[in-house]
Amino acid sequence: MKVKVLNIKGQETGKEVSLSKEVFGVEPNDHVIWLDVKQYLANQRQGTAKSKERSEITGSTRKLGRQKGGGGARHGDIKSPVLRGGGRIFGPQPRDYSFKLNKKVKVLARKSALTYKAQEKAILVLEDFNFAAPKTKEFVELEKNLKVENKKVMLYIVGENNNVYLSSRNLQRAKVAEASTLNTYGVMDADVVIFTEKALEVVETTLKK
């Protein structure tokens, strides 16, 4: 599949790139996409939710009432979970939500995600560029030139393009990332995936290994 290379004004440069069939033309596997997205989202979870159990509550250990004859249940002390202000039974504890996923599964998931975007013709290639200064206005202008201003955009770049990254940071529907950090969630979450020429080379080289 061939894609025309555009400049930041949305104009054709006269160049074309061929998307590798090994990366953008595989048989998509929905299950591995689901697994990779699940792992990515699990890794984002802090796992710091915590509630105090009975042994961690500060309070008197004095028995509240007589053992028998009170006409009610035999409460031990004020820290009992059945009383207001007492400990919580089986409450959340700090935990790690991450889990292992085989490298080949993750590679197949990313190839599958990119294949779907290629089939939807939702992949654009830009010639390498940078902004002279970080300006949100310039990134908005770039989106308008590419006719993607009303879509979720994922732009992959290579190298010290800090101005491009900073220019996109205020835009809720636009993300910029280093090509080496490409992941299934980022690709599937976007309506349009944009690569610079160098970024496309990095992605294809990485996923062909």
Short mmCIF file of C-alpha atoms in Angstrom, two decimals:
data_model
loop_
_atom_site.label_atom_id
_atom_site.label_comp_id
_atom_site.label_asym_id
_atom_site.label_seq_id
_atom_site.Cartn_x
_atom_site.Cartn_y
_atom_site.Cartn_z
CA MET A 1 0.00 0.00 0.00
CA LYS A 2 1.41 3.37 -1.03
CA VAL A 3 0.82 6.63 0.83
CA LYS A 4 1.66 10.10 -0.44
CA VAL A 5 4.02 12.17 1.69
CA LEU A 6 2.57 15.54 2.68
CA ASN A 7 4.17 18.69 4.04
CA ILE A 8 2.89 20.64 7.05
CA LYS A 9 0.71 22.74 4.71
CA GLY A 10 -1.15 19.60 3.66
CA GLN A 11 0.32 19.70 0.17
CA GLU A 12 1.73 16.71 -1.69
CA THR A 13 5.51 16.70 -1.87
CA GLY A 14 5.67 14.39 -4.89
CA LYS A 15 7.08 11.58 -2.77
CA GLU A 16 5.40 8.30 -1.87
CA VAL A 17 6.17 5.67 0.75
CA SER A 18 5.16 2.03 0.68
CA LEU A 19 3.68 0.72 3.91
CA SER A 20 5.28 -2.62 4.70
CA LYS A 21 2.90 -5.59 4.39
CA GLU A 22 4.70 -7.19 7.34
CA VAL A 23 3.50 -4.34 9.57
CA PHE A 24 0.47 -2.75 7.90
CA GLY A 25 -0.90 -5.77 6.03
CA VAL A 26 -1.13 -8.65 8.50
CA GLU A 27 -4.21 -10.67 9.41
CA PRO A 28 -5.62 -8.65 12.36
CA ASN A 29 -6.07 -10.51 15.64
CA ASP A 30 -8.71 -8.84 17.83
CA HIS A 31 -7.90 -10.90 20.91
CA VAL A 32 -4.26 -9.86 21.12
CA ILE A 33 -5.32 -6.23 20.60
CA TRP A 34 -7.65 -6.62 23.59
CA LEU A 35 -4.87 -8.19 25.68
CA ASP A 36 -2.34 -5.45 24.86
CA VAL A 37 -4.83 -2.65 25.55
CA LYS A 38 -5.83 -4.35 28.81
CA GLN A 39 -2.18 -4.54 29.90
CA TYR A 40 -1.55 -0.90 28.97
CA LEU A 41 -4.54 0.31 30.98
CA ALA A 42 -3.64 -1.97 33.91
CA ASN A 43 -0.14 -0.48 33.97
CA GLN A 44 -1.65 3.01 34.29
CA ARG A 45 -3.43 2.09 37.53
CA GLN A 46 -1.69 3.31 40.67
CA GLY A 47 -3.11 0.60 42.91
CA THR A 48 -2.83 2.83 45.98
CA ALA A 49 -6.44 2.48 47.25
CA LYS A 50 -6.31 1.66 50.97
CA SER A 51 -8.78 1.37 53.82
CA LYS A 52 -8.07 0.66 57.49
CA GLU A 53 -8.86 -2.70 59.00
CA ARG A 54 -9.90 -3.25 62.59
CA SER A 55 -6.33 -3.58 63.84
CA GLU A 56 -5.35 -0.21 62.30
CA ILE A 57 -8.14 1.90 63.84
CA THR A 58 -7.30 4.14 66.80
CA GLY A 59 -9.78 3.59 69.59
CA SER A 60 -10.39 2.09 73.00
CA THR A 61 -10.26 -1.68 73.40
CA ARG A 62 -12.70 -1.55 76.31
CA LYS A 63 -15.62 -3.93 75.93
CA LEU A 64 -18.70 -1.84 75.20
CA GLY A 65 -21.20 -3.74 77.29
CA ARG A 66 -21.79 -6.85 79.34
CA GLN A 67 -21.41 -10.21 77.63
CA LYS A 68 -24.97 -11.34 78.26
CA GLY A 69 -28.31 -9.81 79.14
CA GLY A 70 -28.08 -6.68 77.01
CA GLY A 71 -30.62 -7.86 74.48
CA GLY A 72 -28.22 -7.28 71.56
CA ALA A 73 -25.17 -8.61 69.80
CA ARG A 74 -21.89 -9.17 71.69
CA HIS A 75 -19.75 -6.27 70.46
CA GLY A 76 -16.12 -6.47 71.47
CA ASP A 77 -14.96 -2.84 71.25
CA ILE A 78 -15.56 0.46 69.46
CA LYS A 79 -13.34 -0.61 66.52
CA SER A 80 -15.76 -3.35 65.47
CA PRO A 81 -16.53 -3.25 61.71
CA VAL A 82 -20.29 -3.28 62.40
CA LEU A 83 -20.09 0.05 64.22
CA ARG A 84 -19.73 3.49 62.68
CA GLY A 85 -16.07 4.53 62.67
CA GLY A 86 -14.89 0.96 62.98
CA GLY A 87 -12.51 -0.92 60.68
CA ARG A 88 -13.55 -2.05 57.22
CA ILE A 89 -13.94 -5.72 56.43
CA PHE A 90 -11.98 -6.89 53.36
CA GLY A 91 -11.33 -3.33 52.22
CA PRO A 92 -8.98 -2.39 49.34
CA GLN A 93 -5.25 -2.77 49.93
CA PRO A 94 -2.31 -1.47 47.83
CA ARG A 95 -1.63 -3.81 44.91
CA ASP A 96 0.11 -4.02 41.56
CA TYR A 97 -2.32 -4.43 38.65
CA SER A 98 0.34 -5.05 35.99
CA PHE A 99 0.68 -8.45 34.33
CA LYS A 100 3.08 -10.10 31.90
CA LEU A 101 2.44 -10.29 28.19
CA ASN A 102 4.73 -12.08 25.76
CA LYS A 103 6.71 -9.86 23.40
CA LYS A 104 5.40 -11.65 20.28
CA VAL A 105 1.82 -11.07 21.41
CA LYS A 106 2.47 -7.34 21.85
CA VAL A 107 4.15 -7.07 18.45
CA LEU A 108 1.23 -8.85 16.76
CA ALA A 109 -1.22 -6.57 18.58
CA ARG A 110 0.54 -3.45 17.30
CA LYS A 111 0.73 -4.80 13.76
CA SER A 112 -2.98 -5.66 13.93
CA ALA A 113 -3.87 -2.17 15.14
CA LEU A 114 -1.81 -0.54 12.38
CA THR A 115 -3.36 -2.86 9.80
CA TYR A 116 -6.85 -1.74 10.84
CA LYS A 117 -5.83 1.91 10.47
CA ALA A 118 -4.30 1.20 7.06
CA GLN A 119 -7.52 -0.52 5.94
CA GLU A 120 -9.51 2.50 7.12
CA LYS A 121 -7.10 4.79 5.24
CA ALA A 122 -6.50 6.57 8.53
CA ILE A 123 -2.72 6.79 8.19
CA LEU A 124 -0.93 9.93 7.01
CA VAL A 125 2.79 10.45 6.39
CA LEU A 126 4.45 13.86 6.78
CA GLU A 127 7.90 14.94 5.75
CA ASP A 128 10.12 15.55 8.77
CA PHE A 129 9.49 18.92 10.37
CA ASN A 130 9.84 20.99 13.53
CA PHE A 131 8.42 24.24 14.84
CA ALA A 132 10.63 27.24 15.51
CA ALA A 133 8.87 27.77 18.84
CA PRO A 134 6.21 25.96 20.88
CA LYS A 135 2.91 27.44 19.68
CA THR A 136 -0.46 25.75 19.98
CA LYS A 137 -1.68 27.92 17.11
CA GLU A 138 0.81 26.29 14.72
CA PHE A 139 -0.31 22.78 15.66
CA VAL A 140 -3.96 23.77 15.16
CA GLU A 141 -2.99 25.14 11.76
CA LEU A 142 -1.26 21.85 10.94
CA GLU A 143 -4.44 19.92 11.79
CA LYS A 144 -6.52 22.23 9.59
CA ASN A 145 -4.12 21.81 6.69
CA LEU A 146 -4.35 18.02 7.02
CA LYS A 147 -8.17 18.24 7.48
CA VAL A 148 -8.09 16.35 10.79
CA GLU A 149 -9.04 19.22 13.13
CA ASN A 150 -12.24 17.47 14.34
CA LYS A 151 -10.62 14.09 14.88
CA LYS A 152 -8.49 12.40 17.51
CA VAL A 153 -4.94 12.64 16.22
CA MET A 154 -1.90 10.58 17.17
CA LEU A 155 1.35 11.98 15.77
CA TYR A 156 4.57 9.96 15.97
CA ILE A 157 7.87 11.79 15.62
CA VAL A 158 11.59 11.06 16.05
CA GLY A 159 14.30 13.04 17.77
CA GLU A 160 14.38 16.36 19.61
CA ASN A 161 11.07 17.81 18.44
CA ASN A 162 10.21 19.30 21.79
CA ASN A 163 8.50 22.29 20.19
CA VAL A 164 6.06 20.01 18.38
CA TYR A 165 5.27 18.15 21.59
CA LEU A 166 4.75 21.35 23.58
CA SER A 167 2.56 22.82 20.84
CA SER A 168 0.13 19.91 21.11
CA ARG A 169 0.00 19.66 24.89
CA ASN A 170 -2.98 22.03 25.29
CA LEU A 171 -5.09 20.17 22.73
CA GLN A 172 -7.33 17.51 24.19
CA ARG A 173 -7.81 15.54 20.97
CA ALA A 174 -4.16 15.57 19.84
CA LYS A 175 -1.20 13.57 21.13
CA VAL A 176 2.45 13.54 20.09
CA ALA A 177 4.83 10.72 21.00
CA GLU A 178 8.22 9.29 20.12
CA ALA A 179 7.94 6.55 17.47
CA SER A 180 9.77 4.07 19.71
CA THR A 181 6.93 4.31 22.26
CA LEU A 182 4.18 3.28 19.83
CA ASN A 183 1.59 1.13 21.58
CA THR A 184 -1.69 -0.54 20.63
CA TYR A 185 -3.84 1.68 22.84
CA GLY A 186 -2.49 4.88 21.29
CA VAL A 187 -3.14 3.62 17.77
CA MET A 188 -6.63 2.25 18.44
CA ASP A 189 -7.71 5.30 20.44
CA ALA A 190 -6.92 7.68 17.57
CA ASP A 191 -9.10 8.44 14.57
CA VAL A 192 -6.02 9.30 12.48
CA VAL A 193 -2.43 8.14 12.98
CA ILE A 194 0.26 10.42 11.52
CA PHE A 195 3.91 9.48 11.04
CA THR A 196 6.84 11.61 10.01
CA GLU A 197 9.05 9.86 7.46
CA LYS A 198 11.71 8.98 10.03
CA ALA A 199 9.09 7.82 12.53
CA LEU A 200 7.62 5.44 9.96
CA GLU A 201 11.07 3.94 9.36
CA VAL A 202 11.60 3.45 13.11
CA VAL A 203 8.21 1.76 13.55
CA GLU A 204 8.66 -0.59 10.59
CA THR A 205 12.20 -1.51 11.63
CA THR A 206 11.13 -2.18 15.21
CA LEU A 207 8.08 -4.30 14.39
CA LYS A 208 9.82 -6.35 11.69
CA LYS A 209 12.32 -7.77 14.17
#
